[in-house]
PDB file of C-alpha atoms and ligand atoms in Angstrom:
ATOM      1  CA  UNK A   1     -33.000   0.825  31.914  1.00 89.00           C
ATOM      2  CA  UNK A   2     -32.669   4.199  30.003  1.00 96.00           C
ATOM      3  CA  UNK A   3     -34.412   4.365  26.704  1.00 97.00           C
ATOM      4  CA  UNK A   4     -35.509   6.313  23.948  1.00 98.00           C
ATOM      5  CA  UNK A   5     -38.477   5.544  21.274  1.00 98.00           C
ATOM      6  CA  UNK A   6     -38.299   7.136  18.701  1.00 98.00           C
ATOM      7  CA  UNK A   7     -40.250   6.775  15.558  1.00 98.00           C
ATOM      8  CA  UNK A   8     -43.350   8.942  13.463  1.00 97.00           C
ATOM      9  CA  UNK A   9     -46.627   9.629  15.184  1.00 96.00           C
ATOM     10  CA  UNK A  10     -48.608   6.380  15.068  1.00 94.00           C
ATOM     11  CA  UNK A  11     -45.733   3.886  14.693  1.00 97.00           C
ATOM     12  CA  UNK A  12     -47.336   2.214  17.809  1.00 96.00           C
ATOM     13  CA  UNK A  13     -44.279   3.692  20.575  1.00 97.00           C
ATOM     14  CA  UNK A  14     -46.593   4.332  23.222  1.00 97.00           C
ATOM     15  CA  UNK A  15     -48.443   0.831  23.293  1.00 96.00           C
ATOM     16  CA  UNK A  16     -44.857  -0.178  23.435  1.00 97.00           C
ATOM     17  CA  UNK A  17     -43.637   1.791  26.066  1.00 98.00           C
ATOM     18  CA  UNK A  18     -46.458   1.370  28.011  1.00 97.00           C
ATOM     19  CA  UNK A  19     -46.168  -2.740  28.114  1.00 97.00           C
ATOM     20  CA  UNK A  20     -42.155  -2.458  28.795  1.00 96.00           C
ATOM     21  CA  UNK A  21     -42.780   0.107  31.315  1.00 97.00           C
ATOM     22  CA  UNK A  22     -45.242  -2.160  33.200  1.00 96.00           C
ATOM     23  CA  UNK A  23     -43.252  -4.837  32.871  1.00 95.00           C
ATOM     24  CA  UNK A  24     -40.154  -2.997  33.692  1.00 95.00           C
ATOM     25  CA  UNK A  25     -41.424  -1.508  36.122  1.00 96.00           C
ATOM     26  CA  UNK A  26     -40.265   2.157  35.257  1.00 97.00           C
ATOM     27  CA  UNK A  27     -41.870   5.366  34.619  1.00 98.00           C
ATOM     28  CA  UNK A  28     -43.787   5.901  31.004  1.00 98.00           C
ATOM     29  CA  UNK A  29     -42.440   9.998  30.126  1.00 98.00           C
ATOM     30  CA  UNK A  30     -45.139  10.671  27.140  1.00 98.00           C
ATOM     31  CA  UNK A  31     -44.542  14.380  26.111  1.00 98.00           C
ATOM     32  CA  UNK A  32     -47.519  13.920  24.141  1.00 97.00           C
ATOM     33  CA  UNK A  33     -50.350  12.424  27.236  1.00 97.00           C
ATOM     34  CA  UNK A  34     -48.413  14.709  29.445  1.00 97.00           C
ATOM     35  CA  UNK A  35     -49.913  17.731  27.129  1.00 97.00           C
ATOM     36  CA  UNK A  36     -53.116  16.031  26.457  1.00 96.00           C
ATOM     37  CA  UNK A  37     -53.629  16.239  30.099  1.00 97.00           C
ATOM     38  CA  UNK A  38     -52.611  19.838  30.521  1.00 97.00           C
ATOM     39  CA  UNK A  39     -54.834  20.960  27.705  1.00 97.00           C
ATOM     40  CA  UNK A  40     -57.637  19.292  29.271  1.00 97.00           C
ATOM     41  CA  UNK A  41     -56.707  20.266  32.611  1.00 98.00           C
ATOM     42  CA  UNK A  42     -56.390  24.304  31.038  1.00 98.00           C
ATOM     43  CA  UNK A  43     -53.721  24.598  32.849  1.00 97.00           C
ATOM     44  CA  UNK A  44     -51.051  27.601  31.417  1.00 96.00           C
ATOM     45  CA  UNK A  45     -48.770  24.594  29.923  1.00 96.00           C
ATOM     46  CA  UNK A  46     -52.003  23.507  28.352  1.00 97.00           C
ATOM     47  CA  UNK A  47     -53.399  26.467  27.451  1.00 98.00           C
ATOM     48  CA  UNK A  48     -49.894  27.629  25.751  1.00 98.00           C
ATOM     49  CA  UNK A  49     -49.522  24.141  23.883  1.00 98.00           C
ATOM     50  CA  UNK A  50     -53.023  23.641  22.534  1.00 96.00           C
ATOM     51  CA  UNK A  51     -52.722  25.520  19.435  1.00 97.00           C
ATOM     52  CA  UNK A  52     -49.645  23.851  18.292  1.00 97.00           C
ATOM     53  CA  UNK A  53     -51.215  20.103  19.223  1.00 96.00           C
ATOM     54  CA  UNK A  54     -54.273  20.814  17.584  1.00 94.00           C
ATOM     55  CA  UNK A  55     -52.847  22.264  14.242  1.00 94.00           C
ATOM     56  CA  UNK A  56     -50.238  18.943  14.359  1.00 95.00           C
ATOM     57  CA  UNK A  57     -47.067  21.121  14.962  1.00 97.00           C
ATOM     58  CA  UNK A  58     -44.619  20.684  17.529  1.00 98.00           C
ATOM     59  CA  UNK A  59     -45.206  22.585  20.725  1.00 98.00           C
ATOM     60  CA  UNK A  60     -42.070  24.989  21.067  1.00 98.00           C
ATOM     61  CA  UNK A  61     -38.623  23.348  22.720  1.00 98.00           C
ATOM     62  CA  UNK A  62     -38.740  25.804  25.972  1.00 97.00           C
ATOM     63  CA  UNK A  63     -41.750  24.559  26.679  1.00 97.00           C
ATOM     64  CA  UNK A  64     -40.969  20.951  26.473  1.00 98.00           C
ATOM     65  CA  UNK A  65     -37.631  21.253  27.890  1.00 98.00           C
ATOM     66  CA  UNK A  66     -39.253  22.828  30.953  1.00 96.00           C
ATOM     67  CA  UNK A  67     -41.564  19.593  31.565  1.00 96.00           C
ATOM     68  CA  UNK A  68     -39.171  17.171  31.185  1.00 97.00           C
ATOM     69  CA  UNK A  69     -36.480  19.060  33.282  1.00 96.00           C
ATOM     70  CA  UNK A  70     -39.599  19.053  36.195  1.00 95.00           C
ATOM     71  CA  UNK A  71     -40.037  15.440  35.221  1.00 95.00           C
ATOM     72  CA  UNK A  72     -36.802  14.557  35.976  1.00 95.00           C
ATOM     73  CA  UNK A  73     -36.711  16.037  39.578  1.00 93.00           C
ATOM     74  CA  UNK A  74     -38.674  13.372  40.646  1.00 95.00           C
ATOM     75  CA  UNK A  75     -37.518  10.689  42.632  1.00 94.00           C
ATOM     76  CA  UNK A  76     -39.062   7.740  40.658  1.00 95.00           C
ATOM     77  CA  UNK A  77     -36.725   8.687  37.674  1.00 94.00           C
ATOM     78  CA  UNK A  78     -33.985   7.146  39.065  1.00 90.00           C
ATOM     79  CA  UNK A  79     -34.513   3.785  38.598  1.00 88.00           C
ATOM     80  CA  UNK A  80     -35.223   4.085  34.972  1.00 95.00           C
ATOM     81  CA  UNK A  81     -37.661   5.510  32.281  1.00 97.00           C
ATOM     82  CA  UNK A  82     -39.165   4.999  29.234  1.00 98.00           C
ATOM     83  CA  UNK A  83     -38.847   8.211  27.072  1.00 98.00           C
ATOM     84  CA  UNK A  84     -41.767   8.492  24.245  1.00 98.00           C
ATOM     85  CA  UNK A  85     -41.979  11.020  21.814  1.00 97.00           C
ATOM     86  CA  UNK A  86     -39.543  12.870  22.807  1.00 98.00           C
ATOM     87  CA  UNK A  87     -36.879  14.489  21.831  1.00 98.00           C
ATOM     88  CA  UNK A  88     -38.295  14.977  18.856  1.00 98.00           C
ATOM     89  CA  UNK A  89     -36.000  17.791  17.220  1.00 98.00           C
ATOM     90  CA  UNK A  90     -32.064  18.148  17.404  1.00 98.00           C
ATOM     91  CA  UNK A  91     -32.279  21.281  19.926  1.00 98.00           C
ATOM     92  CA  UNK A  92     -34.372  19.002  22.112  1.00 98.00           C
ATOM     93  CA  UNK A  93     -32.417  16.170  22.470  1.00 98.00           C
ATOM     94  CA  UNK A  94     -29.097  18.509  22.834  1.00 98.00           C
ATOM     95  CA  UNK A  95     -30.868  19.693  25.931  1.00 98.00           C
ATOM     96  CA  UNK A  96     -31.627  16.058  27.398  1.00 98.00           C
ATOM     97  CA  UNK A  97     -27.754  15.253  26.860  1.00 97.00           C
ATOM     98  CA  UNK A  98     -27.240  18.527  29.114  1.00 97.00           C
ATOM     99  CA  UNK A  99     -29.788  17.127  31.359  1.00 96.00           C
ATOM    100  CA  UNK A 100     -28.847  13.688  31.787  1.00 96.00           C
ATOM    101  CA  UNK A 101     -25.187  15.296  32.840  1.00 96.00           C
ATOM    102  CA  UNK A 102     -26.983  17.559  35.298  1.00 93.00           C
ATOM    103  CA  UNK A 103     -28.539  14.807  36.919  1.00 91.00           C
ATOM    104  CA  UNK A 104     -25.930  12.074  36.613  1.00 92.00           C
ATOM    105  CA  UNK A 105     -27.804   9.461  34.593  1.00 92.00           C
ATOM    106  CA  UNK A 106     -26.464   7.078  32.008  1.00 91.00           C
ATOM    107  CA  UNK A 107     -27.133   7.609  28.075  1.00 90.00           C
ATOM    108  CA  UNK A 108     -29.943   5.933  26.871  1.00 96.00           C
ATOM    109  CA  UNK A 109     -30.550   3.490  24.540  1.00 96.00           C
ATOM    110  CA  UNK A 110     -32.768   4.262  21.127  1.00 97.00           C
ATOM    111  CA  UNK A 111     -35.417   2.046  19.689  1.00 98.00           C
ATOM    112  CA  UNK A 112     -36.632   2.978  16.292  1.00 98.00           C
ATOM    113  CA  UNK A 113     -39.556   2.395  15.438  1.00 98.00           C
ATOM    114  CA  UNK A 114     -39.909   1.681  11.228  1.00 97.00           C
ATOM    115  CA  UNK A 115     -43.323   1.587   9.738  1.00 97.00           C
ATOM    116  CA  UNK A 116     -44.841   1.819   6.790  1.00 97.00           C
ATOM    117  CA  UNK A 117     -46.404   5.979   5.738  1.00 95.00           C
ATOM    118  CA  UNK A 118     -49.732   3.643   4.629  1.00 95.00           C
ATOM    119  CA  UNK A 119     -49.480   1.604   8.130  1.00 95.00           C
ATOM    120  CA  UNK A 120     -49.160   4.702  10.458  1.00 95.00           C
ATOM    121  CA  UNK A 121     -51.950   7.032   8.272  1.00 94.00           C
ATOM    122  CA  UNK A 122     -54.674   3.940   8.885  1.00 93.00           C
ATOM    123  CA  UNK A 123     -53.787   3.340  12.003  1.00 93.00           C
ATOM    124  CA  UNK A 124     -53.606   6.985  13.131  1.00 92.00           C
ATOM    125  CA  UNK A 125     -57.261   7.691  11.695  1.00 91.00           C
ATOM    126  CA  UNK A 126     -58.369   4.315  12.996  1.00 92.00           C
ATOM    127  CA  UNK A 127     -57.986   5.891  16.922  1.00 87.00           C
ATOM    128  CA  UNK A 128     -59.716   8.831  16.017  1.00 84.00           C
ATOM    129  CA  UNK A 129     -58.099  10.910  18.708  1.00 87.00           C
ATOM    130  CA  UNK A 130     -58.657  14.929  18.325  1.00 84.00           C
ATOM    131  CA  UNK A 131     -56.000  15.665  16.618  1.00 87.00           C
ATOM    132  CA  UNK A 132     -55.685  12.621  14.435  1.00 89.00           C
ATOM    133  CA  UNK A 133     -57.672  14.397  11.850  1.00 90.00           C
ATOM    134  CA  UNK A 134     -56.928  13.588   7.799  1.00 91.00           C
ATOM    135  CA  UNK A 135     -55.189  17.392   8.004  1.00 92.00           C
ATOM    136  CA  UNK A 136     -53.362  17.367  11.065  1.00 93.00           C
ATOM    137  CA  UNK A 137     -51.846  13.349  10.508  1.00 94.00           C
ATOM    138  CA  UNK A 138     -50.975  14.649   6.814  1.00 94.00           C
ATOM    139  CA  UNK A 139     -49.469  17.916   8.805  1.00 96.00           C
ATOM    140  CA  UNK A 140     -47.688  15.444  11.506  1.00 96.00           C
ATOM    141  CA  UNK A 141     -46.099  13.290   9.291  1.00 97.00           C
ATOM    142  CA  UNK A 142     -44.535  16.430   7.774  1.00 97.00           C
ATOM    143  CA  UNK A 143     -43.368  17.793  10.514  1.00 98.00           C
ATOM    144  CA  UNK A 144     -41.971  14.586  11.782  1.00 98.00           C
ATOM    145  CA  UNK A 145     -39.597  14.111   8.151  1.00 97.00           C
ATOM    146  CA  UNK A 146     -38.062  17.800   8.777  1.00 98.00           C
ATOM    147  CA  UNK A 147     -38.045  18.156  12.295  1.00 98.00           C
ATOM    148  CA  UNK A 148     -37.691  14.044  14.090  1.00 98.00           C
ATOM    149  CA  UNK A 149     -36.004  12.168  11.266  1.00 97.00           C
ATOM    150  CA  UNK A 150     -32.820  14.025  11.659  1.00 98.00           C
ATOM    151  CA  UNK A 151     -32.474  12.425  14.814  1.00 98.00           C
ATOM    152  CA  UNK A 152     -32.371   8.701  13.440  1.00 98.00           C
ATOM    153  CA  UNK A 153     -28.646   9.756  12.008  1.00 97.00           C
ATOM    154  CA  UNK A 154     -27.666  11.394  15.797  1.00 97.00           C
ATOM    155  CA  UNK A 155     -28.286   8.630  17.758  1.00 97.00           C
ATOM    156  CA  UNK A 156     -26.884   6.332  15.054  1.00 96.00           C
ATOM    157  CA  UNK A 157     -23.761   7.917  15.043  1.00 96.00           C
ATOM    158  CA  UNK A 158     -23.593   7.173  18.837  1.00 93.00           C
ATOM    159  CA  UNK A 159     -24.224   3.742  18.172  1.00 89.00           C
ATOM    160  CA  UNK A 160     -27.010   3.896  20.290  1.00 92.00           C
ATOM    161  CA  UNK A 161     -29.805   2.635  17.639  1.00 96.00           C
ATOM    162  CA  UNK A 162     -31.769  -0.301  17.237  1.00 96.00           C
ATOM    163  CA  UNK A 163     -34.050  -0.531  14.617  1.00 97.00           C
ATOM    164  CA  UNK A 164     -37.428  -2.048  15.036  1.00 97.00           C
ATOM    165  CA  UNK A 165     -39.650  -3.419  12.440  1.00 97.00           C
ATOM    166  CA  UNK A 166     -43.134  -1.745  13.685  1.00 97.00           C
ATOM    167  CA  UNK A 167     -45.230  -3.292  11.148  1.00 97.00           C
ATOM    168  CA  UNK A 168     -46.783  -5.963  12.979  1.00 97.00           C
ATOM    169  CA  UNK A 169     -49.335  -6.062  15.567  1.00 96.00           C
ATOM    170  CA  UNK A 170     -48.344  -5.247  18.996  1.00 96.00           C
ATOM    171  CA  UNK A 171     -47.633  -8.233  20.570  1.00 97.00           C
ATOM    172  CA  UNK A 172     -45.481  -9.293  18.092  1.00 97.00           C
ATOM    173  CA  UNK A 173     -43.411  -6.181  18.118  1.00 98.00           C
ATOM    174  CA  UNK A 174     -43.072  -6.670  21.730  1.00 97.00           C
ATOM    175  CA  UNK A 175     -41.271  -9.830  21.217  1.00 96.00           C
ATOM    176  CA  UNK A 176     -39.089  -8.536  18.729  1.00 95.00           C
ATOM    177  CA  UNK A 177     -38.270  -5.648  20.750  1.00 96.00           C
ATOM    178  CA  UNK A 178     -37.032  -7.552  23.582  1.00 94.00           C
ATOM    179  CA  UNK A 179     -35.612 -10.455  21.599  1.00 94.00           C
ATOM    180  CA  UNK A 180     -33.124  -7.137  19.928  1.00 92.00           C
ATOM    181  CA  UNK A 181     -32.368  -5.607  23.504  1.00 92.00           C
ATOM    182  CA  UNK A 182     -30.946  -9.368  24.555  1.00 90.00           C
ATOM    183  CA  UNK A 183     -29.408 -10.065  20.875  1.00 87.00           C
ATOM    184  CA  UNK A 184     -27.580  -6.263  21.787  1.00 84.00           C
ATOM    185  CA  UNK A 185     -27.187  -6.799  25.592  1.00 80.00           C
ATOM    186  CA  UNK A 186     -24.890 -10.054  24.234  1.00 80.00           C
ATOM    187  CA  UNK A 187     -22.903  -9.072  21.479  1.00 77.00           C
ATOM    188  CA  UNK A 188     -21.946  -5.448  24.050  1.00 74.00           C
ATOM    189  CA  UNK A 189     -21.055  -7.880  26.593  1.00 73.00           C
ATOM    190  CA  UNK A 190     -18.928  -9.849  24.152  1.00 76.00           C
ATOM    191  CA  UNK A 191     -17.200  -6.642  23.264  1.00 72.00           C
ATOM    192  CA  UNK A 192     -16.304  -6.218  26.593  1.00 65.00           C
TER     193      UNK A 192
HETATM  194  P1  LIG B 201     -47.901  12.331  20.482  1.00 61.30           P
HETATM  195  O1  LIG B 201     -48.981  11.817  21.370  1.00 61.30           O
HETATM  196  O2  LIG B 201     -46.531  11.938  20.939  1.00 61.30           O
HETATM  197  O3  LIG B 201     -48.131  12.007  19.038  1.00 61.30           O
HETATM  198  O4  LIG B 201     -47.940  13.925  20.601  1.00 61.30           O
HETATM  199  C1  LIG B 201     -49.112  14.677  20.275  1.00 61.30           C
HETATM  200  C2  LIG B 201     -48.724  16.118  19.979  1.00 61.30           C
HETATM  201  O5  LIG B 201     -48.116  16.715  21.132  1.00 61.30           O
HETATM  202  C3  LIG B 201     -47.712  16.314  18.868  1.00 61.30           C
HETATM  203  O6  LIG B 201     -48.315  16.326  17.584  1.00 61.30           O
HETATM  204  C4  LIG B 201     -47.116  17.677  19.236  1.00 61.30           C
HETATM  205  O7  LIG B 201     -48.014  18.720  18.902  1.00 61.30           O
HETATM  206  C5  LIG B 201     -47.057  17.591  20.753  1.00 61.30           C
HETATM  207  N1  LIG B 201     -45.790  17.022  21.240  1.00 61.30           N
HETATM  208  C6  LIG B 201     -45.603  15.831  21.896  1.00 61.30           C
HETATM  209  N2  LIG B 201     -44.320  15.637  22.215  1.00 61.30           N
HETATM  210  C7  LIG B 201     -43.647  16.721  21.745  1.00 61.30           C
HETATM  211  C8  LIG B 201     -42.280  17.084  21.740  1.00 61.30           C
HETATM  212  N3  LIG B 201     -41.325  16.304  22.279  1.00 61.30           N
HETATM  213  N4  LIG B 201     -41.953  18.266  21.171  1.00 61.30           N
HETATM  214  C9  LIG B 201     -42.890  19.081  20.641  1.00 61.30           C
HETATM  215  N5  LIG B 201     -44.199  18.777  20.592  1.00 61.30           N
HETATM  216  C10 LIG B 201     -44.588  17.601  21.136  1.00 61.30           C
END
């Protein structure tokens, strides 16, 4: 179990990944919590990142690629993973392809996550995290249409994409989610 989710900032990917990754019983990889915790931790990845997390840009791709190539030196990574929020620009998710060669693991699968600009502003004030601020989610959602959504049409090409309707509270996107990975699990296998 190899997957991607993809989808703006407050499209509800990490309550998702979270539940499948328990369930699954597979490592949660959230760029994002992983540089929450550095920041608060000061440590140097933390104390280089902070200024782009705060201000809602992305943090640079050398110094994401570097985390998630440590990330995947671990042992627990073999049995599967839950990507979130990441990649989220081209040059990133060129270097995972090199990556997943390097370490012999199988293409993932993407999930989209689609939601609605008005669904993902309330809901990204409503957690009131630090940088959810009216600026930095206006900022965000920017950055996501220039720098993530270019990504939706390179993993669609691969034919790789599912498209999830994110609308809907979270335990009914969980069943959609999974009731899409079995309706696409059957119609590969009937390809077969
Ligand atoms: P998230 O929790 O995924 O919304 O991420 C919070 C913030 O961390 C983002 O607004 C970015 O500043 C930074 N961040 C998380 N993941 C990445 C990534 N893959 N590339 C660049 N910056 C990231």
């Amino acid at each position: 179990m190899q997957f991607i989710f993809l989808g703006p900032p407050g499209a509800g990917k990490g309550t998702q990944a979270s539940i499948l990754a328990d369930r699954w019983q597979v490592p949660h990889i959230s760029t994002g919590d992983i540089l929450r915790a550095a920041i608060a931790g000061k440590t140097s990845l933390g104390i280089q990142a902070h200024t782009h997390v705060e201000a809602g840009e992305l943090v640079p791709d050398l110094l994401i690629m570097a985390l998630i190539r440590e990330r995947f030196g671990e042992p627990d990574m073999k049995r599967g993973w839950i990507l979130d929020g990441f990649p989220r620009t081209l040059a990133q998710a060129q270097a995972l392809d090199e990556l997943l060669t390097r370490f012999r693991q199988p293409h993932p699968q993407t999930l989209y996550f689609e939601v609605s600009t008005e669904n993902l502003v309330a809901r990204m004030l409503a957690r009131g995290r630090q940088d959810d601020t009216a600026a930095t989610v206006r900022r965000r959602l920017e950055v996501y249409q220039t720098d993530t959504l270019p990504l939706i049409d390179f993993y669609k090409k691969r034919e790789c994409l599912i498209t999830i309707d994110g609308n809907h509270p979270a335990d009914a996107v969980t069943q959609t989610l999974q009731a899409s990975l079995l309706v696409n699990q059957s119609s590969q296998l009937a390809r077969v």
